[in-house]
PDB file of C-alpha atoms in Angstrom:
ATOM      1  CA  MET A   1      -7.679  81.180  58.301  1.00  0.00           C
ATOM      2  CA  LYS A   2      -3.952  81.175  57.476  1.00  0.00           C
ATOM      3  CA  GLN A   3      -4.024  77.380  57.462  1.00  0.00           C
ATOM      4  CA  LEU A   4      -6.963  77.415  55.044  1.00  0.00           C
ATOM      5  CA  LEU A   5      -5.317  79.904  52.678  1.00  0.00           C
ATOM      6  CA  LEU A   6      -2.075  77.934  52.667  1.00  0.00           C
ATOM      7  CA  PHE A   7      -3.897  74.688  51.957  1.00  0.00           C
ATOM      8  CA  CYS A   8      -5.884  76.321  49.130  1.00  0.00           C
ATOM      9  CA  ALA A   9      -2.693  77.754  47.641  1.00  0.00           C
ATOM     10  CA  VAL A  10      -1.200  74.266  47.514  1.00  0.00           C
ATOM     11  CA  LEU A  11      -4.328  72.982  45.768  1.00  0.00           C
ATOM     12  CA  PHE A  12      -4.142  75.654  43.087  1.00  0.00           C
ATOM     13  CA  LEU A  13      -0.447  75.087  42.466  1.00  0.00           C
ATOM     14  CA  HIS A  14      -0.806  71.348  41.994  1.00  0.00           C
ATOM     15  CA  PHE A  15      -4.306  70.953  40.589  1.00  0.00           C
ATOM     16  CA  TYR A  16      -5.017  74.151  38.620  1.00  0.00           C
ATOM     17  CA  SER A  17      -6.220  72.121  35.615  1.00  0.00           C
ATOM     18  CA  CYS A  18      -8.972  70.391  37.636  1.00  0.00           C
ATOM     19  CA  GLN A  19     -11.352  73.347  37.696  1.00  0.00           C
ATOM     20  CA  LEU A  20     -14.476  71.394  38.611  1.00  0.00           C
ATOM     21  CA  LYS A  21     -12.775  69.768  41.565  1.00  0.00           C
ATOM     22  CA  ILE A  22     -11.230  72.990  42.840  1.00  0.00           C
ATOM     23  CA  ASP A  23     -14.424  75.026  42.524  1.00  0.00           C
ATOM     24  CA  SER A  24     -16.361  72.217  44.188  1.00  0.00           C
ATOM     25  CA  THR A  25     -13.987  71.625  47.106  1.00  0.00           C
ATOM     26  CA  VAL A  26     -15.904  72.722  50.187  1.00  0.00           C
ATOM     27  CA  ILE A  27     -13.904  72.968  53.399  1.00  0.00           C
ATOM     28  CA  LEU A  28     -15.898  72.870  56.612  1.00  0.00           C
ATOM     29  CA  TYR A  29     -14.810  74.195  59.992  1.00  0.00           C
ATOM     30  CA  SER A  30     -17.037  73.195  62.891  1.00  0.00           C
ATOM     31  CA  LYS A  31     -17.029  73.713  66.648  1.00  0.00           C
ATOM     32  CA  ASN A  32     -18.649  70.307  66.933  1.00  0.00           C
ATOM     33  CA  SER A  33     -16.409  68.067  69.038  1.00  0.00           C
ATOM     34  CA  LEU A  34     -17.621  64.766  67.532  1.00  0.00           C
ATOM     35  CA  ILE A  35     -18.046  63.483  63.994  1.00  0.00           C
ATOM     36  CA  TYR A  36     -19.861  60.192  63.390  1.00  0.00           C
ATOM     37  CA  SER A  37     -19.576  57.433  60.826  1.00  0.00           C
ATOM     38  CA  SER A  38     -23.352  57.268  60.323  1.00  0.00           C
ATOM     39  CA  MET A  39     -26.610  59.096  61.063  1.00  0.00           C
ATOM     40  CA  SER A  40     -29.716  57.630  62.658  1.00  0.00           C
ATOM     41  CA  ASN A  41     -33.199  57.936  61.181  1.00  0.00           C
ATOM     42  CA  SER A  42     -33.918  60.696  63.698  1.00  0.00           C
ATOM     43  CA  CYS A  43     -30.936  62.771  62.495  1.00  0.00           C
ATOM     44  CA  TYR A  44     -28.570  61.948  65.343  1.00  0.00           C
ATOM     45  CA  GLY A  45     -24.992  60.809  64.870  1.00  0.00           C
ATOM     46  CA  ASN A  46     -24.258  57.211  65.713  1.00  0.00           C
ATOM     47  CA  GLY A  47     -21.690  54.557  64.928  1.00  0.00           C
ATOM     48  CA  ASP A  48     -17.990  55.080  65.558  1.00  0.00           C
ATOM     49  CA  TYR A  49     -16.716  58.620  66.020  1.00  0.00           C
ATOM     50  CA  SER A  50     -13.233  59.775  65.092  1.00  0.00           C
ATOM     51  CA  LYS A  51     -10.798  59.941  68.013  1.00  0.00           C
ATOM     52  CA  LYS A  52      -8.347  61.850  65.819  1.00  0.00           C
ATOM     53  CA  TYR A  53     -10.662  64.749  65.047  1.00  0.00           C
ATOM     54  CA  GLN A  54     -10.441  67.998  66.983  1.00  0.00           C
ATOM     55  CA  ALA A  55     -12.948  70.824  66.698  1.00  0.00           C
ATOM     56  CA  GLN A  56     -12.015  73.269  63.916  1.00  0.00           C
ATOM     57  CA  ASN A  57     -10.013  70.694  61.953  1.00  0.00           C
ATOM     58  CA  MET A  58     -10.604  70.894  58.201  1.00  0.00           C
ATOM     59  CA  LEU A  59     -13.399  68.638  56.931  1.00  0.00           C
ATOM     60  CA  PHE A  60     -13.878  68.071  53.192  1.00  0.00           C
ATOM     61  CA  VAL A  61     -17.543  68.100  52.219  1.00  0.00           C
ATOM     62  CA  SER A  62     -18.762  65.403  49.834  1.00  0.00           C
ATOM     63  CA  GLY A  63     -22.526  65.968  49.989  1.00  0.00           C
ATOM     64  CA  ILE A  64     -25.466  67.725  51.628  1.00  0.00           C
ATOM     65  CA  SER A  65     -28.795  66.027  52.289  1.00  0.00           C
ATOM     66  CA  GLU A  66     -31.868  66.379  54.509  1.00  0.00           C
ATOM     67  CA  CYS A  67     -33.142  64.333  57.402  1.00  0.00           C
ATOM     68  CA  ILE A  68     -36.508  64.355  59.161  1.00  0.00           C
ATOM     69  CA  ASN A  69     -36.234  64.960  62.895  1.00  0.00           C
ATOM     70  CA  TYR A  70     -39.757  64.408  64.228  1.00  0.00           C
ATOM     71  CA  SER A  71     -41.704  67.107  62.346  1.00  0.00           C
ATOM     72  CA  SER A  72     -38.769  69.263  61.255  1.00  0.00           C
ATOM     73  CA  LYS A  73     -36.035  68.877  58.664  1.00  0.00           C
ATOM     74  CA  LYS A  74     -32.330  69.024  59.309  1.00  0.00           C
ATOM     75  CA  ASP A  75     -29.470  69.494  56.898  1.00  0.00           C
ATOM     76  CA  ILE A  76     -27.017  66.623  57.037  1.00  0.00           C
ATOM     77  CA  ILE A  77     -23.466  67.216  55.874  1.00  0.00           C
ATOM     78  CA  SER A  78     -21.306  64.342  54.703  1.00  0.00           C
ATOM     79  CA  PHE A  79     -17.571  64.864  54.545  1.00  0.00           C
ATOM     80  CA  TYR A  80     -14.212  63.151  54.720  1.00  0.00           C
ATOM     81  CA  PHE A  81     -11.619  63.183  57.471  1.00  0.00           C
ATOM     82  CA  ASP A  82      -8.521  60.955  57.392  1.00  0.00           C
ATOM     83  CA  GLY A  83      -9.843  59.215  54.281  1.00  0.00           C
ATOM     84  CA  LYS A  84     -13.074  58.121  55.964  1.00  0.00           C
ATOM     85  CA  LYS A  85     -16.585  59.454  55.509  1.00  0.00           C
ATOM     86  CA  TYR A  86     -18.345  61.067  58.462  1.00  0.00           C
ATOM     87  CA  TYR A  87     -21.564  62.988  59.078  1.00  0.00           C
ATOM     88  CA  MET A  88     -23.005  65.759  61.171  1.00  0.00           C
ATOM     89  CA  ALA A  89     -26.285  67.644  61.345  1.00  0.00           C
ATOM     90  CA  ASP A  90     -25.982  71.378  60.767  1.00  0.00           C
ATOM     91  CA  GLU A  91     -26.836  72.957  64.110  1.00  0.00           C
ATOM     92  CA  ALA A  92     -26.956  76.675  64.900  1.00  0.00           C
ATOM     93  CA  GLU A  93     -24.824  76.319  68.030  1.00  0.00           C
ATOM     94  CA  GLN A  94     -22.034  74.646  66.047  1.00  0.00           C
ATOM     95  CA  LYS A  95     -21.587  77.773  63.903  1.00  0.00           C
ATOM     96  CA  ASN A  96     -20.378  75.726  60.967  1.00  0.00           C
ATOM     97  CA  ALA A  97     -18.258  77.710  58.527  1.00  0.00           C
ATOM     98  CA  PHE A  98     -17.979  76.672  54.868  1.00  0.00           C
ATOM     99  CA  PHE A  99     -15.266  77.854  52.473  1.00  0.00           C
ATOM    100  CA  VAL A 100     -14.779  77.452  48.711  1.00  0.00           C
ATOM    101  CA  ASN A 101     -11.520  78.730  47.212  1.00  0.00           C
ATOM    102  CA  GLY A 102     -10.884  80.577  50.476  1.00  0.00           C
ATOM    103  CA  TYR A 103     -14.230  82.430  50.426  1.00  0.00           C
ATOM    104  CA  ARG A 104     -16.922  81.839  53.017  1.00  0.00           C
ATOM    105  CA  LYS A 105     -20.183  80.425  51.674  1.00  0.00           C
ATOM    106  CA  GLN A 106     -23.683  79.947  53.022  1.00  0.00           C
ATOM    107  CA  LEU A 107     -25.060  76.444  53.414  1.00  0.00           C
ATOM    108  CA  SER A 108     -28.109  77.307  51.302  1.00  0.00           C
ATOM    109  CA  ASP A 109     -25.872  78.281  48.369  1.00  0.00           C
ATOM    110  CA  LEU A 110     -23.916  75.062  48.677  1.00  0.00           C
ATOM    111  CA  LYS A 111     -27.091  72.969  48.740  1.00  0.00           C
ATOM    112  CA  ASN A 112     -28.175  74.466  45.421  1.00  0.00           C
ATOM    113  CA  LYS A 113     -24.694  73.979  44.023  1.00  0.00           C
ATOM    114  CA  PHE A 114     -24.610  70.289  44.921  1.00  0.00           C
ATOM    115  CA  LYS A 115     -28.110  69.762  43.463  1.00  0.00           C
ATOM    116  CA  ASN A 116     -26.849  70.839  40.034  1.00  0.00           C
ATOM    117  CA  PHE A 117     -23.999  68.347  39.884  1.00  0.00           C
ATOM    118  CA  THR A 118     -24.427  65.211  37.791  1.00  0.00           C
ATOM    119  CA  PRO A 119     -23.992  61.790  39.421  1.00  0.00           C
ATOM    120  CA  SER A 120     -20.555  61.418  37.820  1.00  0.00           C
ATOM    121  CA  GLU A 121     -19.525  64.850  39.072  1.00  0.00           C
ATOM    122  CA  LEU A 122     -20.688  63.961  42.570  1.00  0.00           C
ATOM    123  CA  ASP A 123     -18.639  60.758  42.410  1.00  0.00           C
ATOM    124  CA  SER A 124     -15.625  62.779  41.355  1.00  0.00           C
ATOM    125  CA  ILE A 125     -16.129  65.269  44.191  1.00  0.00           C
ATOM    126  CA  ASP A 126     -16.528  62.427  46.670  1.00  0.00           C
ATOM    127  CA  ASP A 127     -13.235  60.866  45.563  1.00  0.00           C
ATOM    128  CA  TRP A 128     -11.504  64.256  45.521  1.00  0.00           C
ATOM    129  CA  SER A 129     -12.643  65.067  49.077  1.00  0.00           C
ATOM    130  CA  ARG A 130     -11.393  61.700  50.298  1.00  0.00           C
ATOM    131  CA  ARG A 131      -7.959  62.254  48.764  1.00  0.00           C
ATOM    132  CA  LEU A 132      -7.718  65.770  50.165  1.00  0.00           C
ATOM    133  CA  SER A 133      -8.618  64.517  53.649  1.00  0.00           C
ATOM    134  CA  GLU A 134      -5.778  61.997  53.452  1.00  0.00           C
ATOM    135  CA  ALA A 135      -3.324  64.720  52.416  1.00  0.00           C
ATOM    136  CA  TYR A 136      -4.571  66.915  55.253  1.00  0.00           C
ATOM    137  CA  MET A 137      -4.072  64.106  57.767  1.00  0.00           C
ATOM    138  CA  ARG A 138      -0.463  63.791  56.655  1.00  0.00           C
ATOM    139  CA  GLN A 139      -0.103  67.505  57.329  1.00  0.00           C
ATOM    140  CA  LEU A 140      -1.694  67.182  60.799  1.00  0.00           C
ATOM    141  CA  ARG A 141       0.612  64.302  61.697  1.00  0.00           C
ATOM    142  CA  LYS A 142       3.677  66.255  60.612  1.00  0.00           C
ATOM    143  CA  GLU A 143       2.648  69.320  62.622  1.00  0.00           C
ATOM    144  CA  ALA A 144       1.955  67.226  65.720  1.00  0.00           C
ATOM    145  CA  SER A 145       5.201  65.286  65.312  1.00  0.00           C
ATOM    146  CA  ASP A 146       7.239  68.473  64.841  1.00  0.00           C
ATOM    147  CA  LYS A 147       5.716  69.918  68.009  1.00  0.00           C
ATOM    148  CA  VAL A 148       6.663  66.886  70.092  1.00  0.00           C
ATOM    149  CA  PHE A 149      10.075  66.171  68.569  1.00  0.00           C
ATOM    150  CA  SER A 150      11.169  69.793  68.797  1.00  0.00           C
ATOM    151  CA  LYS A 151      12.148  68.687  72.331  1.00  0.00           C
ATOM    152  CA  GLU A 152      14.272  65.772  71.085  1.00  0.00           C
ATOM    153  CA  LYS A 153      17.627  67.569  71.385  1.00  0.00           C
ATOM    154  CA  ASN A 154      16.979  68.027  75.123  1.00  0.00           C
ATOM    155  CA  GLY A 155      17.306  64.300  75.827  1.00  0.00           C
ATOM    156  CA  ILE A 156      14.067  64.170  77.805  1.00  0.00           C
ATOM    157  CA  ALA A 157      10.781  66.048  77.889  1.00  0.00           C
ATOM    158  CA  ILE A 158       9.044  66.781  81.174  1.00  0.00           C
ATOM    159  CA  LEU A 159       5.368  65.823  80.971  1.00  0.00           C
ATOM    160  CA  ALA A 160       4.584  66.295  84.666  1.00  0.00           C
ATOM    161  CA  ALA A 161       6.361  67.538  87.776  1.00  0.00           C
ATOM    162  CA  HIS A 162       4.055  68.645  90.550  1.00  0.00           C
ATOM    163  CA  PRO A 163       3.218  68.129  94.218  1.00  0.00           C
ATOM    164  CA  THR A 164       0.601  65.582  95.246  1.00  0.00           C
ATOM    165  CA  GLU A 165      -1.734  66.131  98.162  1.00  0.00           C
ATOM    166  CA  GLU A 166      -1.467  63.791 101.127  1.00  0.00           C
ATOM    167  CA  TYR A 167      -2.862  63.979 104.652  1.00  0.00           C
ATOM    168  CA  SER A 168      -0.662  66.554 106.465  1.00  0.00           C
ATOM    169  CA  PHE A 169       2.196  65.803 104.044  1.00  0.00           C
ATOM    170  CA  THR A 170       2.976  66.429 100.374  1.00  0.00           C
ATOM    171  CA  GLY A 171       4.300  64.054  97.739  1.00  0.00           C
ATOM    172  CA  ALA A 172       5.707  64.613  94.251  1.00  0.00           C
ATOM    173  CA  LYS A 173       4.862  63.153  90.849  1.00  0.00           C
ATOM    174  CA  PHE A 174       7.076  63.108  87.758  1.00  0.00           C
ATOM    175  CA  LYS A 175       6.536  61.909  84.215  1.00  0.00           C
ATOM    176  CA  ILE A 176       9.062  62.109  81.395  1.00  0.00           C
ATOM    177  CA  LEU A 177       9.466  61.146  77.749  1.00  0.00           C
ATOM    178  CA  ASN A 178      12.849  59.613  76.909  1.00  0.00           C
ATOM    179  CA  PHE A 179      14.192  60.994  73.628  1.00  0.00           C
ATOM    180  CA  SER A 180      17.569  59.301  73.967  1.00  0.00           C
ATOM    181  CA  ARG A 181      18.367  56.212  71.922  1.00  0.00           C
ATOM    182  CA  LYS A 182      19.505  54.648  75.200  1.00  0.00           C
ATOM    183  CA  THR A 183      17.347  53.071  77.878  1.00  0.00           C
ATOM    184  CA  ILE A 184      17.206  54.952  81.173  1.00  0.00           C
ATOM    185  CA  LYS A 185      18.155  52.802  84.191  1.00  0.00           C
ATOM    186  CA  TYR A 186      17.818  55.437  86.917  1.00  0.00           C
ATOM    187  CA  ILE A 187      16.778  59.083  86.933  1.00  0.00           C
ATOM    188  CA  THR A 188      17.217  61.404  89.910  1.00  0.00           C
ATOM    189  CA  PHE A 189      15.057  64.515  90.089  1.00  0.00           C
ATOM    190  CA  ASN A 190      16.456  67.551  91.886  1.00  0.00           C
ATOM    191  CA  PHE A 191      13.847  70.119  92.920  1.00  0.00           C
ATOM    192  CA  TYR A 192      12.356  72.281  95.656  1.00  0.00           C
ATOM    193  CA  GLY A 193       8.839  73.152  96.753  1.00  0.00           C
ATOM    194  CA  LYS A 194       7.068  76.503  96.810  1.00  0.00           C
ATOM    195  CA  ASN A 195       4.138  77.690  98.875  1.00  0.00           C
ATOM    196  CA  ALA A 196       0.995  79.561  97.800  1.00  0.00           C
ATOM    197  CA  VAL A 197       2.850  82.900  97.604  1.00  0.00           C
ATOM    198  CA  ASN A 198       5.672  81.369  95.532  1.00  0.00           C
ATOM    199  CA  ASP A 199       8.255  81.300  98.337  1.00  0.00           C
ATOM    200  CA  ARG A 200      10.634  78.372  98.657  1.00  0.00           C
ATOM    201  CA  VAL A 201       9.717  75.673 101.185  1.00  0.00           C
ATOM    202  CA  GLY A 202      12.862  74.200 102.761  1.00  0.00           C
ATOM    203  CA  LYS A 203      15.986  73.064 100.940  1.00  0.00           C
ATOM    204  CA  ASN A 204      16.513  71.307  97.617  1.00  0.00           C
ATOM    205  CA  VAL A 205      15.153  67.769  97.497  1.00  0.00           C
ATOM    206  CA  SER A 206      16.213  64.753  95.414  1.00  0.00           C
ATOM    207  CA  ARG A 207      14.278  61.614  94.564  1.00  0.00           C
ATOM    208  CA  LYS A 208      15.531  58.658  92.517  1.00  0.00           C
ATOM    209  CA  GLY A 209      13.287  56.926  90.016  1.00  0.00           C
ATOM    210  CA  ILE A 210      13.940  53.376  88.836  1.00  0.00           C
ATOM    211  CA  GLY A 211      13.536  52.438  85.180  1.00  0.00           C
ATOM    212  CA  PRO A 212      13.798  50.994  82.728  1.00  0.00           C
ATOM    213  CA  VAL A 213      12.487  53.699  80.409  1.00  0.00           C
ATOM    214  CA  GLU A 214      13.166  52.694  76.846  1.00  0.00           C
ATOM    215  CA  SER A 215      13.833  55.071  73.981  1.00  0.00           C
ATOM    216  CA  SER A 216      10.722  57.024  72.898  1.00  0.00           C
ATOM    217  CA  ALA A 217       8.827  55.656  75.919  1.00  0.00           C
ATOM    218  CA  THR A 218       7.411  57.460  78.935  1.00  0.00           C
ATOM    219  CA  GLY A 219       8.155  56.819  82.572  1.00  0.00           C
ATOM    220  CA  SER A 220       6.349  58.080  85.663  1.00  0.00           C
ATOM    221  CA  TRP A 221       7.084  58.033  89.379  1.00  0.00           C
ATOM    222  CA  LEU A 222       5.157  58.986  92.506  1.00  0.00           C
ATOM    223  CA  PHE A 223       7.083  59.738  95.693  1.00  0.00           C
ATOM    224  CA  GLU A 224       5.231  59.975  98.992  1.00  0.00           C
ATOM    225  CA  ASN A 225       6.018  62.165 101.999  1.00  0.00           C
ATOM    226  CA  VAL A 226       8.540  64.377 100.203  1.00  0.00           C
ATOM    227  CA  TRP A 227       7.622  67.334 102.412  1.00  0.00           C
ATOM    228  CA  LEU A 228       6.425  66.827 105.973  1.00  0.00           C
ATOM    229  CA  THR A 229       3.966  69.690 105.556  1.00  0.00           C
ATOM    230  CA  ASP A 230       0.891  70.401 103.479  1.00  0.00           C
ATOM    231  CA  ILE A 231       1.780  73.984 102.485  1.00  0.00           C
ATOM    232  CA  VAL A 232       3.601  73.044  99.249  1.00  0.00           C
ATOM    233  CA  GLU A 233       1.529  74.222  96.280  1.00  0.00           C
ATOM    234  CA  SER A 234       4.030  73.941  93.409  1.00  0.00           C
ATOM    235  CA  MET A 235       7.605  72.923  92.721  1.00  0.00           C
ATOM    236  CA  LYS A 236      10.649  74.031  90.779  1.00  0.00           C
ATOM    237  CA  LEU A 237      12.422  71.209  88.947  1.00  0.00           C
ATOM    238  CA  ILE A 238      16.116  72.116  88.776  1.00  0.00           C
ATOM    239  CA  SER A 239      17.791  69.181  87.049  1.00  0.00           C
ATOM    240  CA  ALA A 240      17.613  65.484  86.250  1.00  0.00           C
ATOM    241  CA  SER A 241      20.580  63.127  86.652  1.00  0.00           C
ATOM    242  CA  ILE A 242      20.320  60.089  84.399  1.00  0.00           C
ATOM    243  CA  ILE A 243      22.134  56.754  84.431  1.00  0.00           C
ATOM    244  CA  TYR A 244      21.592  54.693  81.272  1.00  0.00           C
ATOM    245  CA  MET A 245      21.627  50.919  81.028  1.00  0.00           C
ATOM    246  CA  ASP A 246      25.050  51.003  79.348  1.00  0.00           C
ATOM    247  CA  GLY A 247      26.526  52.787  82.384  1.00  0.00           C
ATOM    248  CA  THR A 248      26.830  56.230  80.806  1.00  0.00           C
ATOM    249  CA  THR A 249      25.468  59.260  82.645  1.00  0.00           C
ATOM    250  CA  ARG A 250      23.983  62.636  81.816  1.00  0.00           C
ATOM    251  CA  ILE A 251      22.963  65.620  83.915  1.00  0.00           C
ATOM    252  CA  ILE A 252      20.245  67.780  82.373  1.00  0.00           C
ATOM    253  CA  ALA A 253      19.529  71.284  83.663  1.00  0.00           C
ATOM    254  CA  ILE A 254      15.771  71.733  83.302  1.00  0.00           C
ATOM    255  CA  THR A 255      14.509  74.840  81.489  1.00  0.00           C
ATOM    256  CA  ASP A 256      11.141  75.893  80.087  1.00  0.00           C
ATOM    257  CA  ASN A 257      12.155  74.247  76.793  1.00  0.00           C
ATOM    258  CA  HIS A 258      12.084  70.815  78.429  1.00  0.00           C
ATOM    259  CA  TRP A 259       8.369  70.970  79.192  1.00  0.00           C
ATOM    260  CA  LEU A 260       5.920  69.237  76.878  1.00  0.00           C
ATOM    261  CA  ASP A 261       2.135  69.341  77.210  1.00  0.00           C
ATOM    262  CA  GLU A 262       1.021  65.741  77.654  1.00  0.00           C
ATOM    263  CA  GLU A 263      -2.063  66.483  75.548  1.00  0.00           C
ATOM    264  CA  ASP A 264       0.248  67.208  72.588  1.00  0.00           C
ATOM    265  CA  LEU A 265       1.820  63.779  73.006  1.00  0.00           C
ATOM    266  CA  ASP A 266      -1.575  62.104  73.364  1.00  0.00           C
ATOM    267  CA  HIS A 267      -2.807  63.951  70.263  1.00  0.00           C
ATOM    268  CA  LEU A 268       0.155  62.674  68.226  1.00  0.00           C
ATOM    269  CA  ASP A 269      -0.487  59.121  69.465  1.00  0.00           C
ATOM    270  CA  ARG A 270      -4.131  59.375  68.371  1.00  0.00           C
ATOM    271  CA  LEU A 271      -3.172  60.705  64.928  1.00  0.00           C
ATOM    272  CA  LEU A 272      -0.723  57.830  64.434  1.00  0.00           C
ATOM    273  CA  GLU A 273      -3.231  55.106  65.367  1.00  0.00           C
TER     274      GLU A 273
END
């Protein structure tokens, strides 16, 4: 809701003279996980779906129509996301929420509202929704980028560091994102294992990963038989010792601030496609 109110405040500040467009801007929140570029004759989404969209993202409604699904009618909502038009059928389980000027509206009220617009007004609303969706995508990209690059000062981000199950033994997997402008030649991980009750298993362990890992790229390594036991359930990553291609070195003490959810990185990559 805070995101919606902030976005609406920006609209009013910049476009207060466009009363028709503001009053007719319908923002849709849906729990639906997929939005489609077209609808079939039987009211089902088809065509390409957006890989950038996440449930509860803002969608900017451009029209409401009806579709015949066997013997019953369905309301079809058309809207824009990332400058492209998409569709969905209004389903009870999706719990679609519509807002105009920050106030929640019923779909039935919006249907009547759209019926009273002239063709030229509908064209204007369609264009307005497209432009707003493009502005919103710029906002989403900035938020996703800020989340990822908040780790930049750390030199690297840790995407994965966990034990891997092997027969009677335990391995270790690591994945990092290189924020340095330099290419990583070697990286040595210093860590220890922990059992199911969070007690240390043995002494500190080190494993050396071979690059190259270029700037802004990811690197991953899988080491087998790190522990000659299968009781290791988790690990504590202590530090990473890095040798760059230019011969310089850096030792990084790993803290909670170095961890980055790989889904956040994947989400940014999708938004930038």
